[in-house]
Short mmCIF file of C-alpha atoms in Angstrom, two decimals:
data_model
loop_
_atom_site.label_atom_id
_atom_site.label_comp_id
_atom_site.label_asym_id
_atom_site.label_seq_id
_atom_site.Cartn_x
_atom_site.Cartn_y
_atom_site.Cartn_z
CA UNK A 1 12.80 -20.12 21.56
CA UNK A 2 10.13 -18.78 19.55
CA UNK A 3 8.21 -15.87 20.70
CA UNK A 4 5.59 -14.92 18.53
CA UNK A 5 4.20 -11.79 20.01
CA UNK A 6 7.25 -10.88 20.11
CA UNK A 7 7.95 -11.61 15.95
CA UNK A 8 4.88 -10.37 15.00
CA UNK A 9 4.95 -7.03 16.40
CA UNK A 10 8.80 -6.16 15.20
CA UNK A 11 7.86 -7.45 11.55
CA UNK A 12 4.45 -4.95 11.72
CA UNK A 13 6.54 -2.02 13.08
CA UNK A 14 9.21 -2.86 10.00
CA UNK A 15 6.46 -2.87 7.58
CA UNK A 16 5.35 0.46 9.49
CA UNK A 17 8.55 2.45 10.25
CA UNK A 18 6.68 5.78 9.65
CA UNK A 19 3.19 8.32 10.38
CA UNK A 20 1.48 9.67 12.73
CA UNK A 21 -1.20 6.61 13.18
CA UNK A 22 1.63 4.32 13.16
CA UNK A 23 0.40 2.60 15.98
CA UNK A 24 -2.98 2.24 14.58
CA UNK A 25 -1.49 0.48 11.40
CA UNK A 26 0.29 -1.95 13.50
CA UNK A 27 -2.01 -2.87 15.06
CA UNK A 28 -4.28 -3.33 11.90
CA UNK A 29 -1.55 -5.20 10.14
CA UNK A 30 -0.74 -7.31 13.35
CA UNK A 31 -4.53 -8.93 13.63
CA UNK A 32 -4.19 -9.70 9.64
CA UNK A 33 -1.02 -11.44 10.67
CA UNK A 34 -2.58 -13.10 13.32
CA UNK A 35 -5.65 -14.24 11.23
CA UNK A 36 -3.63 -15.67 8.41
CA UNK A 37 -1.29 -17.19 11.56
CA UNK A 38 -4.23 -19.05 12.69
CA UNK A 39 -5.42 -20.33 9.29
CA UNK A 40 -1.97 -22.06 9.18
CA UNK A 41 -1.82 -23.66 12.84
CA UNK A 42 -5.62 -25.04 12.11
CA UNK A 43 -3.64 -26.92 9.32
CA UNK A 44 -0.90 -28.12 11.62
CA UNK A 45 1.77 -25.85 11.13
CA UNK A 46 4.17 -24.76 14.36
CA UNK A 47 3.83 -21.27 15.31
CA UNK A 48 7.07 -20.59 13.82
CA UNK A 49 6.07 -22.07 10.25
CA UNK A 50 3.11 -20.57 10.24
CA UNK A 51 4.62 -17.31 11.00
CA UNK A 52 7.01 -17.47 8.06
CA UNK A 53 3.95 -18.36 6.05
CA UNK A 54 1.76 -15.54 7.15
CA UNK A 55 4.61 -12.93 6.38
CA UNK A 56 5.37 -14.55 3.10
CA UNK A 57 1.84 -14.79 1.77
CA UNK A 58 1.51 -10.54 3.31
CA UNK A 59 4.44 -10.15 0.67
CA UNK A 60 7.95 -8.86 1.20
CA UNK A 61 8.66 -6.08 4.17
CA UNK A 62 9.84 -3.44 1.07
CA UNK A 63 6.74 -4.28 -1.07
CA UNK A 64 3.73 -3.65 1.42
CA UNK A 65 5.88 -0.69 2.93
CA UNK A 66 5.71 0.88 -0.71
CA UNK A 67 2.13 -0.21 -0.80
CA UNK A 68 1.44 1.74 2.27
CA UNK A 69 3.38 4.50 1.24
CA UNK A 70 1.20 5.62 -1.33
CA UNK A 71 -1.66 5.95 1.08
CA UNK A 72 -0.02 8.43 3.30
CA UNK A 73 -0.88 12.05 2.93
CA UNK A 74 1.31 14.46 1.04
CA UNK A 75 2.67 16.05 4.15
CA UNK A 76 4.02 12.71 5.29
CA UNK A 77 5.48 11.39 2.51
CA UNK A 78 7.06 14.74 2.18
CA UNK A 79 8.39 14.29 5.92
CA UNK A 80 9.89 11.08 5.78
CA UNK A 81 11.50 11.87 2.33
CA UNK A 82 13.18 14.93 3.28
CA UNK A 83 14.15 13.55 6.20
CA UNK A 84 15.70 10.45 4.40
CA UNK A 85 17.64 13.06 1.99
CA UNK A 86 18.88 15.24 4.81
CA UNK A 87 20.34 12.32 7.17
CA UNK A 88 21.26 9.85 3.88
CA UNK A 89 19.28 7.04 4.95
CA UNK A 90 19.06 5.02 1.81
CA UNK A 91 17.27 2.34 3.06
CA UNK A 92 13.97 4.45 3.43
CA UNK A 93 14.23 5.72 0.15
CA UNK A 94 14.60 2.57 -1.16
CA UNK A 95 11.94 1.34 0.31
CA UNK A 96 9.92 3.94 -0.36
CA UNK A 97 10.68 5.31 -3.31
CA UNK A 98 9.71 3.99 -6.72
CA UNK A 99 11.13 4.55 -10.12
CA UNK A 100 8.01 7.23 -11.21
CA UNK A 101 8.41 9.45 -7.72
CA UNK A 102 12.12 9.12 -8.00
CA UNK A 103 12.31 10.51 -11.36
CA UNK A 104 9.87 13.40 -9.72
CA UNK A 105 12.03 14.26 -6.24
CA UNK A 106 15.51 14.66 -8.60
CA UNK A 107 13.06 17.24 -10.80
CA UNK A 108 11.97 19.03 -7.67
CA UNK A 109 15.39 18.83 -5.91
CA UNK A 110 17.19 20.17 -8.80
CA UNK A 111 14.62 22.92 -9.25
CA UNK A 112 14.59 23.69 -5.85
CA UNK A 113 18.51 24.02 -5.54
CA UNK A 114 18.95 25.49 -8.39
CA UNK A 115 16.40 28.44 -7.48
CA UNK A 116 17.93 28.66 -3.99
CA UNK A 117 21.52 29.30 -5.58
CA UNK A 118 20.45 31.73 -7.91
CA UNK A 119 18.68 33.54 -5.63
CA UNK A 120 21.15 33.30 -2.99
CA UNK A 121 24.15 34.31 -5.26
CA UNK A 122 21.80 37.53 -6.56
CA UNK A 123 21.05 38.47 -3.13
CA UNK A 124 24.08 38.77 -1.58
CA UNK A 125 26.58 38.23 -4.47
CA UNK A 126 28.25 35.28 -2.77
CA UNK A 127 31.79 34.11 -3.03
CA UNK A 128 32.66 30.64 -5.07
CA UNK A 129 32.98 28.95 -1.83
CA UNK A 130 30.18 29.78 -0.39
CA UNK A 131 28.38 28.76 -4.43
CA UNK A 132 30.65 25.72 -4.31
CA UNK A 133 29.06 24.47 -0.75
CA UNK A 134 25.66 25.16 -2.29
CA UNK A 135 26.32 23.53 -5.13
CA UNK A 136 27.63 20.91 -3.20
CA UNK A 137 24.82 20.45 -1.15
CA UNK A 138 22.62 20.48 -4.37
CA UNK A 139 24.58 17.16 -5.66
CA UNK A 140 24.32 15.42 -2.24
CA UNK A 141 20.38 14.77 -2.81
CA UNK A 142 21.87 13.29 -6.17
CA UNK A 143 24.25 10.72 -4.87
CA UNK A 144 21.98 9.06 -2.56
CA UNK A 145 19.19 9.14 -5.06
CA UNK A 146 21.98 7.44 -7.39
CA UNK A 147 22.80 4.89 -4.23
CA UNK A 148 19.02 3.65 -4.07
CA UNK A 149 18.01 0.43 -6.14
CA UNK A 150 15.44 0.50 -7.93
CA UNK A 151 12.18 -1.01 -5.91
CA UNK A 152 10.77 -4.33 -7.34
CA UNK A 153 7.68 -2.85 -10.18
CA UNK A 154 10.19 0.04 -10.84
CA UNK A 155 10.10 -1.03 -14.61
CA UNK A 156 6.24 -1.34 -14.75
CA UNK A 157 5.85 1.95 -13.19
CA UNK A 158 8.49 3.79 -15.50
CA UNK A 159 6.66 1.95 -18.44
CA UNK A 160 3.14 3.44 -17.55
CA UNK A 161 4.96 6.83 -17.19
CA UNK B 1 -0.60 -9.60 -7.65
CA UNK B 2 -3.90 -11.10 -8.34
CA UNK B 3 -4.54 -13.80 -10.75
CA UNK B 4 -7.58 -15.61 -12.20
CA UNK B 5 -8.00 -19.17 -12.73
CA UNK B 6 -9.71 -19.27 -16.13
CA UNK B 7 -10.03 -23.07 -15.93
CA UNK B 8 -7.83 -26.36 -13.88
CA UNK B 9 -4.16 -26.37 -15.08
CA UNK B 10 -4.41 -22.74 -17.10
CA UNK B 11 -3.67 -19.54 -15.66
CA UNK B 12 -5.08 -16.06 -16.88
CA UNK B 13 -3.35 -13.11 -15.74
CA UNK B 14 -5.61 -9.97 -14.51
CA UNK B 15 -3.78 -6.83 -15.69
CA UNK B 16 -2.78 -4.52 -12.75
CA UNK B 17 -5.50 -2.15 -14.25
CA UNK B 18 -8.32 -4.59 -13.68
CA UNK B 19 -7.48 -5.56 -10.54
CA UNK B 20 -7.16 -1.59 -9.55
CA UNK B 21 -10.90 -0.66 -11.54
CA UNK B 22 -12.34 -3.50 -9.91
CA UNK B 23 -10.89 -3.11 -6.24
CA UNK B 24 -13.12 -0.23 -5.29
CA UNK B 25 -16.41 -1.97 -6.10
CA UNK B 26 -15.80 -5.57 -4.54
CA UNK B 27 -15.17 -3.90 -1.37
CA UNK B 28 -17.91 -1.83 -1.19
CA UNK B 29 -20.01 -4.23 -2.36
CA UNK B 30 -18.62 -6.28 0.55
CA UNK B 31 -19.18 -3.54 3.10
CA UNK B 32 -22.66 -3.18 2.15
CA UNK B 33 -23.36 -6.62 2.93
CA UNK B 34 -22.18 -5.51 6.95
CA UNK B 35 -19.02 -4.31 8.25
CA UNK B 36 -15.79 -6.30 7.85
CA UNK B 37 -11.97 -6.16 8.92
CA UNK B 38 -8.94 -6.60 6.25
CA UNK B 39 -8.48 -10.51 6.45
CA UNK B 40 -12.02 -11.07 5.75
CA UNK B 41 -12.69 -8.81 2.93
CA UNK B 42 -9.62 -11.04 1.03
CA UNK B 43 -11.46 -14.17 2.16
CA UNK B 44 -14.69 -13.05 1.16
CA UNK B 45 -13.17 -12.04 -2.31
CA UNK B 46 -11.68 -15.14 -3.13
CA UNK B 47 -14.75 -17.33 -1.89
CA UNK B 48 -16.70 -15.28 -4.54
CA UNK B 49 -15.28 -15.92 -6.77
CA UNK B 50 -14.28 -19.54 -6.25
CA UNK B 51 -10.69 -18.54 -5.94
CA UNK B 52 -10.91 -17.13 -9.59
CA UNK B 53 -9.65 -13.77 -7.79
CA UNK B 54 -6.63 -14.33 -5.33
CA UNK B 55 -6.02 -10.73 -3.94
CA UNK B 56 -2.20 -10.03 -2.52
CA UNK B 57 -3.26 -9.35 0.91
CA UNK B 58 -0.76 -6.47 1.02
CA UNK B 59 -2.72 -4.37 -1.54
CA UNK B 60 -6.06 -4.24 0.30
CA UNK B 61 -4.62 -1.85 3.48
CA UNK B 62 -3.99 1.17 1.39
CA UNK B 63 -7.01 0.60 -0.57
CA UNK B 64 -9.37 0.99 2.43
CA UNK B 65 -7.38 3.80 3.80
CA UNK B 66 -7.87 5.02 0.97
CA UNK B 67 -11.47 4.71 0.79
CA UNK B 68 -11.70 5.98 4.51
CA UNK B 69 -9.77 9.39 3.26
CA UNK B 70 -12.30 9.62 0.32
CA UNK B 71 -15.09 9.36 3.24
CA UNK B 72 -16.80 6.19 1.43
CA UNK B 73 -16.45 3.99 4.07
CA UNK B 74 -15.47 4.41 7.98
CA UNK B 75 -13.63 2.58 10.98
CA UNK B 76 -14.26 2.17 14.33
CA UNK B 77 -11.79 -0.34 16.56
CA UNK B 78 -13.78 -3.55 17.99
CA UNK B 79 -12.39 -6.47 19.37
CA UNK B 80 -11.70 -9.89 17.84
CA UNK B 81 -12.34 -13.15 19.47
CA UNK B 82 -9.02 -13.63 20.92
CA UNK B 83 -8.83 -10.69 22.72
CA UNK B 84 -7.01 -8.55 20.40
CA UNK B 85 -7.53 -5.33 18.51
CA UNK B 86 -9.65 -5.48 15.11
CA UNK B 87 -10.26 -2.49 13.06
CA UNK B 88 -14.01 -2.86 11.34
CA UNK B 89 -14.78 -0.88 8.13
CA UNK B 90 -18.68 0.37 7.53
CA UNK B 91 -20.16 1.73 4.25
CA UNK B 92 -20.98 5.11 4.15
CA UNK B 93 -23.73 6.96 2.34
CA UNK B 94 -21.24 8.56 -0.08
CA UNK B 95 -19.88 5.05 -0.26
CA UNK B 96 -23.11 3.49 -1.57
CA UNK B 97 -23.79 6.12 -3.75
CA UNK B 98 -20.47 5.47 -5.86
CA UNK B 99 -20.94 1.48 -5.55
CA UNK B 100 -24.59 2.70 -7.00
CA UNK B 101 -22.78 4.60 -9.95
CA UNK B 102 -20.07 1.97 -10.42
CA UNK B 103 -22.25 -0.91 -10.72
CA UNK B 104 -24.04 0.97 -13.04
CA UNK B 105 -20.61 1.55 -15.23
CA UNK B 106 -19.53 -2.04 -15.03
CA UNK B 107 -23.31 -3.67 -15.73
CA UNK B 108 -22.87 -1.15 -18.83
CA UNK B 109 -19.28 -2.65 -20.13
CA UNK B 110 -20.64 -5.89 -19.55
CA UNK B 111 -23.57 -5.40 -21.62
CA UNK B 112 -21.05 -4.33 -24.39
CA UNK B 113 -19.30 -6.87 -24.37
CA UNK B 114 -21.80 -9.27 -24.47
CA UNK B 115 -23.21 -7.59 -27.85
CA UNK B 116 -20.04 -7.30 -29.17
CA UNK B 117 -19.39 -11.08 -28.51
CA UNK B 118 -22.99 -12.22 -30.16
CA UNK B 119 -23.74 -12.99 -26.02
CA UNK B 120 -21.43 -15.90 -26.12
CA UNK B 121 -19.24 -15.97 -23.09
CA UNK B 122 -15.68 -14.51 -23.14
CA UNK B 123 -13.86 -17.56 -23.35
CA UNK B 124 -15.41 -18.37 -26.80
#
């Protein structure tokens, strides 16, 4: 059975999977749903149609998620990033990420990493294992990056770059 | 994301850089006409302009917030008729003093392009 309160509110915490007014956003997002939801049943739709309408018309989960995205503050896009790199989770970065602030994070990962090895290695004159696991962990941020797809406008946003 | 209907059965694309200049003023303009929530700002849009302007409703969100951050307009949670949550936008003073200056910028390209064109309309 259909349970729309229920479908709504999973597909606006998807959409919102990040942030500190998270809840706010949901909540925003779930009354547009609701309006455009209501548009559709006035027409004659079933709940469940008019559902799948609503969320088609809002635009793909991965689209309005990168939409949002850009609106968050530095801090938090710099949070859920990081956080993304550190535990692998592709699927945020892909979501988030688009061709223009990918081609940024591998600049400021590299530059990061390759400060923090120099300095490292000058400080306390490391041994090549302990360069190798640096280096290492410098290449990790690199395969994942490599793993994510690019997002859907990636070539219109590389193109204005 | 947004396209304009130029006339029945022909379809004119609005560049992503229209439809991001223009964004800022329509929904000001539409706040200072009283406050308004996300799903009526789009509807208002496209009943202005006859469904010429068909906004992706996914693009308007991070537009207000963004507007909210810039302190041109502001939100306060109301209630809708069903019952439910509804998050109202207002104009701000700061907010009518750039739809002031922007008005001014656009009324100004206009006018260009009018003398430019001999005052014929754009289509000719």
């Amino acid at each position: 059975m259909f349970r729309l309160d229920e479908e709504v509110l999973a597909w606006c915490r998807d959409v919102h999977p990040h942030g500190t007014d998270r809840q706010e956003r949901i909540d925003e997002l779930a009354d547009h749903v609701y309006c455009e939801i209501r548009s559709w049943v006035e027409q004659g739709f079933s709940e469940e149609d008019a559902f799948r309408r609503a969320t088609d018309q809002l635009g793909s989960s991965k689209e309005l998620i990168r939409e949002h995205f850009h609106s968050w503050s530095f801090r938090a896009q710099a949070r859920v990033i990081s956080w993304a790199l550190l535990t692998g989770n592709v699927e945020t970065l892909n979501k988030t990420l688009t061709g223009k602030s990918r081609a940024w994070l591998i600049i400021g990962v590299s530059l990061f990493f390759a400060a923090l090895v120099t300095a490292v290695d000058r400080t306390f004159h490391t041994s090549e294992f302990t360069t190798g696991i640096f280096l290492a962990i410098w290449w990790t941020p690199f395969t994942i990056l490599a793993l994510v797809k690019p997002t859907e406008g990636d070539e219109d946003e590389l193109t204005r770059a | 994301m947004a396209r304009a209907t130029a006339n029945p059965g022909t379809t004119m694309a609005i560049t992503k850089d229209l439809i991001a200049a223009s964004s800022t003023p329509l929904v000001l303009s539409i706040l200072k006409q009283g406050d308004s929530y996300g799903y009526e700002i789009i509807q208002k849009v496209r009943e202005s302009s006859d469904g010429a302007l068909e906004w992706a409703d996914g693009m308007l969100y991070p537009i207000l917030h963004r507007l909210e951050k810039k302190d041109l307009v502001e939100s306060y949670w109301g209630q809708a008729d069903n019952g439910r949550r509804r998050k109202y936008y207002r104009l701000k003073k700061e907010g009518r003093r750039v739809l002031t200056e922007q008005r001014k910028a656009w009324d100004e390209v206009h006018d260009v392009l009018n003398k430019l064109n001999g005052g014929a309309p754009c289509s000719a």
